[in-house]
Amino acid sequence: MNRYSKQSLRGFSMIEMMVGVVISMLAILVIFEAFAVFEGQRRTTTSATAAQESGLLALSAIDRDARMAGYGMVVNNMLACASVNVFQNGAAGTISFLPIAITDGGGAANDSITVMYSTSPFAPTPALLSVDSPASAPVVSVSNTASNAVFKTGDFFLVAQPTLGKPCSRLRVTGTTMVAADVQLAHASSDPMNPPVATNIFPTLPTPGYTASATDQSVVINMGAMTRSTYSIVNRSLAYTDETRATTPVALSAGIVSLQAQYGIAAAGTQTVNEWVDAKSAQWATPSAVDIPRIKAIRIAIIARSPILEKGNVTPICVNNAGNNKGPCAWQDTASSPAPLIDLSADPDWQRYRYRVYETIVPLRNVLWGNV
């Protein structure tokens, strides 16, 4: 039989066990500390990625529509009108005819952007009015010598007389009838976008309605589905509103805390942008018929916020020519062309979030190509 000494069978001493426990605890503390550091880095990276994705999605949505702004709105090197008479929500009204319009939020609040364009491939080649239309009912007759199906039931169309400076009028096709070389566009009041027979939305001055004049031609523009959409910030999300059909805002991208925009203005008769302006002055809040063609581009800044509240301040106050921002800066500016102020101080912890700023300049190519 093997014999073991008492020394070999006695096991660990209390001191050895305590030393082992201490070493184990230190190892566990190091592991958890390393885990906390890496987890913090992972959360920061993930939240920054989420903000990046939200910002890119928001900017691409606006950019896509803004590049189409003004399509089908130019006739013979001039905008067809400065405003549009419409019938909507059971009443006659007027909307502006800007390819793209900025509504300034006031102070450092968020702006909103409204874009308008035609969705019809026939919009750049409007038809000529063939019969005088003194009022908006019951049909509009246009020349159609090619006998093609330019207008379809459900299309919006604008009647305009650009050389006389009249407002346009918007109606929607409810039926078409060929009469010799003309096509009659019915716009019955059964469609809620068309006025009742007793309600006239055509202009009355300087002459009633629109005339089939050889010198001051009236045109009929096919607007298709007529996109008129507004982008704004609602509950820290970029929201889309279909203004043509007066729908409620639809959230497109979450985590968007600021939208700022400026017009790129050219001197009258030129195509080169020489200044950037906010839409807050009387001149640019509601541009006149003379100033509307001077808008050649739009500059946009989207600010996305990460969803993670950090332990301390991680975003410094940014200073630019506009003053001290309570948030990040929109873009590099100059003293003569300051960037908008950004104020996120409604949330007292705004500096404990991380932000991504996305900016772009969108030329209004349909206005430029139309040589307006």
Tab-separated table of C-alpha atoms in Angstrom:
chain	number	residue	atom	x	y	z
A	1	MET	CA	0.000	0.000	0.000
A	2	ASN	CA	1.155	3.502	-0.787
A	3	ARG	CA	1.564	5.751	2.154
A	4	TYR	CA	1.081	9.565	1.891
A	5	SER	CA	2.516	11.963	4.329
A	6	LYS	CA	0.274	14.276	6.279
A	7	GLN	CA	2.079	17.177	4.551
A	8	SER	CA	0.881	16.010	1.108
A	9	LEU	CA	-2.737	15.573	2.256
A	10	ARG	CA	-3.338	18.775	4.138
A	11	GLY	CA	-4.764	20.878	1.067
A	12	PHE	CA	-4.771	24.716	0.810
A	13	SER	CA	-4.185	26.979	3.702
A	14	MET	CA	-6.543	29.830	4.548
A	15	ILE	CA	-3.985	32.387	3.396
A	16	GLU	CA	-3.618	30.653	0.019
A	17	MET	CA	-7.397	30.581	-0.437
A	18	MET	CA	-7.716	34.281	0.416
A	19	VAL	CA	-4.936	35.163	-2.015
A	20	GLY	CA	-6.697	33.139	-4.731
A	21	VAL	CA	-10.030	34.844	-4.023
A	22	VAL	CA	-8.441	38.296	-4.207
A	23	ILE	CA	-6.706	37.462	-7.486
A	24	SER	CA	-9.997	36.109	-8.903
A	25	MET	CA	-11.888	39.230	-7.834
A	26	LEU	CA	-9.299	41.460	-9.445
A	27	ALA	CA	-9.517	39.427	-12.648
A	28	ILE	CA	-13.325	39.687	-12.622
A	29	LEU	CA	-13.137	43.461	-12.075
A	30	VAL	CA	-10.728	43.831	-14.995
A	31	ILE	CA	-12.971	41.698	-17.215
A	32	PHE	CA	-16.094	43.698	-16.342
A	33	GLU	CA	-14.261	46.996	-16.774
A	34	ALA	CA	-13.022	45.922	-20.182
A	35	PHE	CA	-16.519	44.722	-21.064
A	36	ALA	CA	-18.023	48.078	-19.973
A	37	VAL	CA	-15.505	49.991	-22.083
A	38	PHE	CA	-16.102	47.873	-25.175
A	39	GLU	CA	-19.871	47.915	-24.634
A	40	GLY	CA	-19.784	51.710	-24.397
A	41	GLN	CA	-17.792	51.895	-27.591
A	42	ARG	CA	-20.240	49.504	-29.282
A	43	ARG	CA	-23.255	51.565	-28.178
A	44	THR	CA	-21.634	54.787	-29.337
A	45	THR	CA	-20.735	53.268	-32.702
A	46	THR	CA	-24.202	51.752	-33.115
A	47	SER	CA	-25.972	54.984	-32.195
A	48	ALA	CA	-23.729	56.995	-34.525
A	49	THR	CA	-24.530	54.544	-37.321
A	50	ALA	CA	-28.257	54.905	-36.615
A	51	ALA	CA	-27.949	58.698	-36.798
A	52	GLN	CA	-25.964	58.406	-40.010
A	53	GLU	CA	-28.569	56.169	-41.637
A	54	SER	CA	-31.437	58.448	-40.547
A	55	GLY	CA	-29.661	61.557	-41.819
A	56	LEU	CA	-28.794	60.019	-45.187
A	57	LEU	CA	-32.333	58.722	-45.669
A	58	ALA	CA	-33.811	62.118	-44.814
A	59	LEU	CA	-31.444	64.031	-47.080
A	60	SER	CA	-31.886	61.645	-50.016
A	61	ALA	CA	-35.696	61.933	-49.776
A	62	ILE	CA	-35.590	65.731	-50.000
A	63	ASP	CA	-32.827	65.716	-52.608
A	64	ARG	CA	-34.769	63.377	-54.911
A	65	ASP	CA	-37.848	65.620	-54.965
A	66	ALA	CA	-35.882	68.877	-55.048
A	67	ARG	CA	-34.073	67.834	-58.231
A	68	MET	CA	-37.447	67.460	-59.967
A	69	ALA	CA	-38.707	70.859	-58.783
A	70	GLY	CA	-40.145	73.005	-61.558
A	71	TYR	CA	-40.616	70.218	-64.123
A	72	GLY	CA	-43.510	71.192	-66.388
A	73	MET	CA	-43.830	74.670	-64.879
A	74	VAL	CA	-41.837	76.612	-67.498
A	75	VAL	CA	-43.437	77.876	-70.727
A	76	ASN	CA	-41.393	79.761	-73.350
A	77	ASN	CA	-38.547	80.607	-70.969
A	78	MET	CA	-40.818	81.858	-68.199
A	79	LEU	CA	-42.743	80.356	-65.325
A	80	ALA	CA	-46.343	79.822	-66.366
A	81	CYS	CA	-47.613	81.947	-63.464
A	82	ALA	CA	-46.824	83.131	-59.945
A	83	SER	CA	-49.844	81.551	-58.205
A	84	VAL	CA	-52.476	78.891	-58.826
A	85	ASN	CA	-56.209	79.084	-58.189
A	86	VAL	CA	-57.433	75.741	-56.786
A	87	PHE	CA	-60.535	74.134	-55.343
A	88	GLN	CA	-59.643	71.957	-52.390
A	89	ASN	CA	-61.258	70.832	-49.151
A	90	GLY	CA	-64.574	72.188	-50.363
A	91	ALA	CA	-63.423	75.753	-50.973
A	92	ALA	CA	-61.641	77.874	-53.562
A	93	GLY	CA	-58.156	79.048	-52.676
A	94	THR	CA	-54.757	80.071	-53.996
A	95	ILE	CA	-51.368	78.391	-53.710
A	96	SER	CA	-47.978	79.745	-54.740
A	97	PHE	CA	-46.381	78.518	-57.953
A	98	LEU	CA	-42.827	78.211	-56.673
A	99	PRO	CA	-40.867	75.198	-57.942
A	100	ILE	CA	-39.457	75.001	-54.434
A	101	ALA	CA	-40.510	77.033	-51.417
A	102	ILE	CA	-38.926	77.417	-47.978
A	103	THR	CA	-41.068	78.281	-44.980
A	104	ASP	CA	-38.795	79.771	-42.352
A	105	GLY	CA	-39.446	78.474	-38.844
A	106	GLY	CA	-38.567	81.818	-37.265
A	107	GLY	CA	-35.489	82.429	-35.122
A	108	ALA	CA	-33.525	79.201	-34.900
A	109	ALA	CA	-36.577	76.942	-35.342
A	110	ASN	CA	-36.835	74.329	-38.065
A	111	ASP	CA	-37.662	75.265	-41.648
A	112	SER	CA	-39.929	73.323	-43.991
A	113	ILE	CA	-39.520	72.773	-47.736
A	114	THR	CA	-42.315	72.450	-50.299
A	115	VAL	CA	-41.578	71.064	-53.766
A	116	MET	CA	-43.835	71.196	-56.841
A	117	TYR	CA	-43.529	69.474	-60.226
A	118	SER	CA	-45.444	67.558	-62.884
A	119	THR	CA	-45.277	63.786	-63.187
A	120	SER	CA	-46.417	63.706	-66.834
A	121	PRO	CA	-43.930	63.162	-69.680
A	122	PHE	CA	-46.038	65.616	-71.745
A	123	ALA	CA	-45.644	68.514	-69.309
A	124	PRO	CA	-42.732	70.234	-71.133
A	125	THR	CA	-44.869	70.505	-74.295
A	126	PRO	CA	-48.149	72.089	-73.166
A	127	ALA	CA	-51.213	72.103	-75.415
A	128	LEU	CA	-52.763	75.312	-76.736
A	129	LEU	CA	-56.192	76.410	-75.621
A	130	SER	CA	-58.399	76.272	-78.731
A	131	VAL	CA	-61.626	77.860	-77.432
A	132	ASP	CA	-61.996	80.805	-75.039
A	133	SER	CA	-62.724	79.696	-71.472
A	134	PRO	CA	-64.180	82.636	-69.534
A	135	ALA	CA	-65.033	80.448	-66.534
A	136	SER	CA	-63.933	77.145	-65.007
A	137	ALA	CA	-66.942	75.079	-66.092
A	138	PRO	CA	-67.856	72.769	-67.727
A	139	VAL	CA	-65.063	71.795	-70.203
A	140	VAL	CA	-61.732	73.073	-71.515
A	141	SER	CA	-60.936	72.591	-75.207
A	142	VAL	CA	-57.342	72.175	-76.341
A	143	SER	CA	-55.756	71.706	-79.735
A	144	ASN	CA	-54.836	68.099	-80.395
A	145	THR	CA	-54.054	67.743	-84.093
A	146	ALA	CA	-51.990	64.597	-83.402
A	147	SER	CA	-55.076	62.935	-81.852
A	148	ASN	CA	-52.912	61.368	-79.148
A	149	ALA	CA	-53.916	60.487	-75.609
A	150	VAL	CA	-51.967	63.187	-73.798
A	151	PHE	CA	-54.604	63.718	-71.119
A	152	LYS	CA	-56.107	60.850	-69.148
A	153	THR	CA	-58.882	60.700	-66.594
A	154	GLY	CA	-57.429	61.540	-63.197
A	155	ASP	CA	-54.693	63.859	-64.505
A	156	PHE	CA	-54.385	67.322	-63.034
A	157	PHE	CA	-53.951	70.126	-65.539
A	158	LEU	CA	-53.158	73.828	-65.327
A	159	VAL	CA	-54.624	76.518	-67.554
A	160	ALA	CA	-52.292	79.508	-67.920
A	161	GLN	CA	-51.814	82.681	-69.952
A	162	PRO	CA	-48.200	83.575	-69.106
A	163	THR	CA	-47.774	86.727	-71.192
A	164	LEU	CA	-50.667	88.433	-69.397
A	165	GLY	CA	-49.356	87.516	-65.965
A	166	LYS	CA	-52.581	85.787	-64.944
A	167	PRO	CA	-52.651	83.203	-62.175
A	168	CYS	CA	-52.924	79.608	-63.295
A	169	SER	CA	-55.996	77.508	-62.507
A	170	ARG	CA	-55.871	73.842	-61.532
A	171	LEU	CA	-58.491	71.275	-62.520
A	172	ARG	CA	-58.620	67.479	-62.823
A	173	VAL	CA	-59.735	65.503	-65.867
A	174	THR	CA	-62.916	63.457	-65.418
A	175	GLY	CA	-63.300	62.543	-69.097
A	176	THR	CA	-62.061	63.355	-72.615
A	177	THR	CA	-63.961	63.806	-75.872
A	178	MET	CA	-62.465	64.262	-79.344
A	179	VAL	CA	-64.147	67.029	-81.375
A	180	ALA	CA	-62.525	67.461	-84.816
A	181	ALA	CA	-58.906	68.475	-84.123
A	182	ASP	CA	-59.592	69.331	-80.494
A	183	VAL	CA	-59.972	67.360	-77.316
A	184	GLN	CA	-62.447	68.510	-74.681
A	185	LEU	CA	-61.295	68.012	-71.114
A	186	ALA	CA	-64.253	67.519	-68.799
A	187	HIS	CA	-63.704	68.460	-65.166
A	188	ALA	CA	-66.941	67.563	-63.424
A	189	SER	CA	-67.538	68.537	-59.811
A	190	SER	CA	-67.974	64.849	-58.978
A	191	ASP	CA	-64.219	64.987	-58.467
A	192	PRO	CA	-63.545	66.810	-55.164
A	193	MET	CA	-60.616	68.655	-56.766
A	194	ASN	CA	-62.955	70.399	-59.218
A	195	PRO	CA	-65.241	73.307	-58.305
A	196	PRO	CA	-69.031	73.145	-58.599
A	197	VAL	CA	-70.533	74.806	-61.669
A	198	ALA	CA	-71.574	77.788	-59.542
A	199	THR	CA	-67.994	78.330	-58.315
A	200	ASN	CA	-65.545	79.949	-60.741
A	201	ILE	CA	-61.829	79.677	-60.004
A	202	PHE	CA	-60.655	81.233	-63.284
A	203	PRO	CA	-59.277	84.801	-63.017
A	204	THR	CA	-61.579	87.676	-63.886
A	205	LEU	CA	-58.944	90.361	-64.596
A	206	PRO	CA	-57.712	91.846	-66.863
A	207	THR	CA	-60.180	89.737	-68.886
A	208	PRO	CA	-62.465	86.908	-67.754
A	209	GLY	CA	-60.787	83.516	-67.798
A	210	TYR	CA	-58.361	82.533	-70.555
A	211	THR	CA	-58.527	83.363	-74.235
A	212	ALA	CA	-57.420	81.409	-77.286
A	213	SER	CA	-55.438	84.400	-78.502
A	214	ALA	CA	-52.832	84.119	-81.247
A	215	THR	CA	-50.696	86.851	-79.640
A	216	ASP	CA	-51.155	86.024	-75.934
A	217	GLN	CA	-51.526	82.289	-76.079
A	218	SER	CA	-53.196	80.361	-73.297
A	219	VAL	CA	-51.742	76.932	-72.606
A	220	VAL	CA	-52.924	73.793	-70.847
A	221	ILE	CA	-50.198	71.893	-68.970
A	222	ASN	CA	-50.601	68.243	-68.057
A	223	MET	CA	-49.426	67.927	-64.433
A	224	GLY	CA	-50.114	64.194	-64.134
A	225	ALA	CA	-50.429	63.310	-60.449
A	226	MET	CA	-49.010	66.780	-59.650
A	227	THR	CA	-46.503	66.378	-56.862
A	228	ARG	CA	-46.684	69.118	-54.259
A	229	SER	CA	-44.971	67.786	-51.174
A	230	THR	CA	-43.748	69.352	-47.945
A	231	TYR	CA	-40.879	68.112	-45.796
A	232	SER	CA	-40.814	69.210	-42.155
A	233	ILE	CA	-39.717	68.084	-38.695
A	234	VAL	CA	-42.474	66.521	-36.576
A	235	ASN	CA	-41.663	64.913	-33.202
A	236	ARG	CA	-37.960	64.577	-34.033
A	237	SER	CA	-38.672	62.855	-37.355
A	238	LEU	CA	-38.585	64.028	-40.947
A	239	ALA	CA	-42.217	64.060	-42.084
A	240	TYR	CA	-43.680	64.079	-45.605
A	241	THR	CA	-47.018	65.745	-46.407
A	242	ASP	CA	-48.839	65.383	-49.734
A	243	GLU	CA	-50.147	68.937	-50.137
A	244	THR	CA	-52.031	68.163	-53.352
A	245	ARG	CA	-54.339	65.788	-51.545
A	246	ALA	CA	-54.006	67.420	-48.106
A	247	THR	CA	-52.870	64.267	-46.346
A	248	THR	CA	-51.557	64.191	-42.783
A	249	PRO	CA	-47.763	64.131	-42.287
A	250	VAL	CA	-46.093	60.737	-42.603
A	251	ALA	CA	-42.846	60.074	-40.697
A	252	LEU	CA	-40.017	59.111	-43.057
A	253	SER	CA	-36.920	59.107	-40.884
A	254	ALA	CA	-36.611	59.137	-37.095
A	255	GLY	CA	-33.974	60.962	-35.092
A	256	ILE	CA	-33.963	64.153	-37.203
A	257	VAL	CA	-33.839	67.188	-34.921
A	258	SER	CA	-33.193	70.062	-37.319
A	259	LEU	CA	-33.898	71.060	-40.917
A	260	GLN	CA	-32.464	74.313	-42.249
A	261	ALA	CA	-32.555	75.655	-45.796
A	262	GLN	CA	-31.603	78.729	-47.803
A	263	TYR	CA	-32.321	79.981	-51.309
A	264	GLY	CA	-29.513	80.399	-53.819
A	265	ILE	CA	-30.252	83.727	-55.533
A	266	ALA	CA	-28.974	84.950	-58.912
A	267	ALA	CA	-29.129	88.469	-60.282
A	268	ALA	CA	-32.114	89.084	-62.561
A	269	GLY	CA	-31.490	87.694	-66.044
A	270	THR	CA	-28.529	85.529	-64.995
A	271	GLN	CA	-28.078	81.899	-63.957
A	272	THR	CA	-25.189	82.241	-61.486
A	273	VAL	CA	-25.953	82.117	-57.756
A	274	ASN	CA	-24.221	85.021	-56.009
A	275	GLU	CA	-25.885	84.972	-52.579
A	276	TRP	CA	-27.638	82.665	-50.117
A	277	VAL	CA	-30.621	83.975	-48.188
A	278	ASP	CA	-33.003	82.757	-45.506
A	279	ALA	CA	-36.715	82.841	-46.291
A	280	LYS	CA	-37.423	85.129	-43.356
A	281	SER	CA	-37.361	88.588	-44.945
A	282	ALA	CA	-40.514	89.964	-46.558
A	283	GLN	CA	-38.848	89.687	-49.959
A	284	TRP	CA	-38.093	85.972	-49.720
A	285	ALA	CA	-40.842	84.762	-47.393
A	286	THR	CA	-43.326	85.435	-50.207
A	287	PRO	CA	-41.273	86.067	-53.375
A	288	SER	CA	-42.844	88.238	-56.036
A	289	ALA	CA	-43.301	87.219	-59.675
A	290	VAL	CA	-40.063	89.101	-60.414
A	291	ASP	CA	-38.068	87.380	-57.651
A	292	ILE	CA	-39.324	83.813	-58.136
A	293	PRO	CA	-37.206	83.238	-61.298
A	294	ARG	CA	-34.107	84.433	-59.407
A	295	ILE	CA	-34.212	81.343	-57.165
A	296	LYS	CA	-31.755	78.971	-58.867
A	297	ALA	CA	-30.783	76.550	-56.107
A	298	ILE	CA	-31.469	75.516	-52.548
A	299	ARG	CA	-29.002	74.724	-49.774
A	300	ILE	CA	-30.147	72.154	-47.200
A	301	ALA	CA	-28.785	70.985	-43.841
A	302	ILE	CA	-30.203	67.948	-42.026
A	303	ILE	CA	-29.111	67.231	-38.442
A	304	ALA	CA	-29.595	63.701	-37.108
A	305	ARG	CA	-29.239	62.832	-33.423
A	306	SER	CA	-28.052	59.541	-31.954
A	307	PRO	CA	-30.585	57.763	-29.719
A	308	ILE	CA	-28.094	57.216	-26.874
A	309	LEU	CA	-27.844	59.697	-23.992
A	310	GLU	CA	-24.166	59.803	-23.038
A	311	LYS	CA	-22.938	60.153	-19.429
A	312	GLY	CA	-21.421	63.581	-20.054
A	313	ASN	CA	-21.368	66.357	-22.654
A	314	VAL	CA	-20.001	65.129	-25.974
A	315	THR	CA	-21.143	67.927	-28.335
A	316	PRO	CA	-19.591	71.387	-27.984
A	317	ILE	CA	-21.321	74.662	-28.815
A	318	CYS	CA	-20.481	75.636	-32.369
A	319	VAL	CA	-19.739	79.249	-33.283
A	320	ASN	CA	-20.137	80.617	-36.798
A	321	ASN	CA	-20.881	83.963	-38.410
A	322	ALA	CA	-24.525	83.724	-37.426
A	323	GLY	CA	-23.578	83.577	-33.720
A	324	ASN	CA	-23.445	80.939	-31.007
A	325	ASN	CA	-25.389	77.844	-31.991
A	326	LYS	CA	-26.980	75.746	-29.282
A	327	GLY	CA	-26.174	72.749	-31.393
A	328	PRO	CA	-23.792	71.833	-34.231
A	329	CYS	CA	-23.151	74.209	-37.120
A	330	ALA	CA	-25.020	73.742	-40.395
A	331	TRP	CA	-22.183	74.534	-42.813
A	332	GLN	CA	-19.133	76.702	-43.305
A	333	ASP	CA	-20.343	80.233	-43.856
A	334	THR	CA	-19.058	83.751	-44.416
A	335	ALA	CA	-19.825	87.086	-42.805
A	336	SER	CA	-21.761	88.190	-45.882
A	337	SER	CA	-23.640	84.879	-46.142
A	338	PRO	CA	-24.143	83.504	-42.606
A	339	ALA	CA	-25.505	80.026	-42.009
A	340	PRO	CA	-28.752	79.628	-40.053
A	341	LEU	CA	-28.607	79.384	-36.275
A	342	ILE	CA	-29.405	75.960	-34.843
A	343	ASP	CA	-31.015	75.814	-31.404
A	344	LEU	CA	-31.531	72.420	-29.746
A	345	SER	CA	-31.699	73.825	-26.212
A	346	ALA	CA	-35.351	72.838	-25.766
A	347	ASP	CA	-33.751	69.634	-24.492
A	348	PRO	CA	-31.492	70.657	-21.545
A	349	ASP	CA	-29.341	67.564	-22.195
A	350	TRP	CA	-28.770	68.287	-25.887
A	351	GLN	CA	-24.980	68.269	-25.461
A	352	ARG	CA	-25.082	64.693	-24.160
A	353	TYR	CA	-26.129	63.389	-27.591
A	354	ARG	CA	-24.019	62.879	-30.691
A	355	TYR	CA	-25.038	64.492	-33.977
A	356	ARG	CA	-24.407	64.071	-37.667
A	357	VAL	CA	-24.814	67.018	-40.037
A	358	TYR	CA	-25.647	66.323	-43.690
A	359	GLU	CA	-25.737	69.139	-46.174
A	360	THR	CA	-26.163	69.520	-49.904
A	361	ILE	CA	-26.806	72.095	-52.613
A	362	VAL	CA	-29.509	71.223	-55.139
A	363	PRO	CA	-29.584	73.267	-58.373
A	364	LEU	CA	-33.075	73.800	-59.783
A	365	ARG	CA	-32.150	72.269	-63.113
A	366	ASN	CA	-35.646	72.534	-64.628
A	367	VAL	CA	-35.559	76.280	-63.993
A	368	LEU	CA	-32.005	76.547	-65.332
A	369	TRP	CA	-32.718	74.447	-68.435
A	370	GLY	CA	-35.880	76.453	-69.027
A	371	ASN	CA	-33.632	79.546	-69.161
A	372	VAL	CA	-35.969	81.345	-66.808
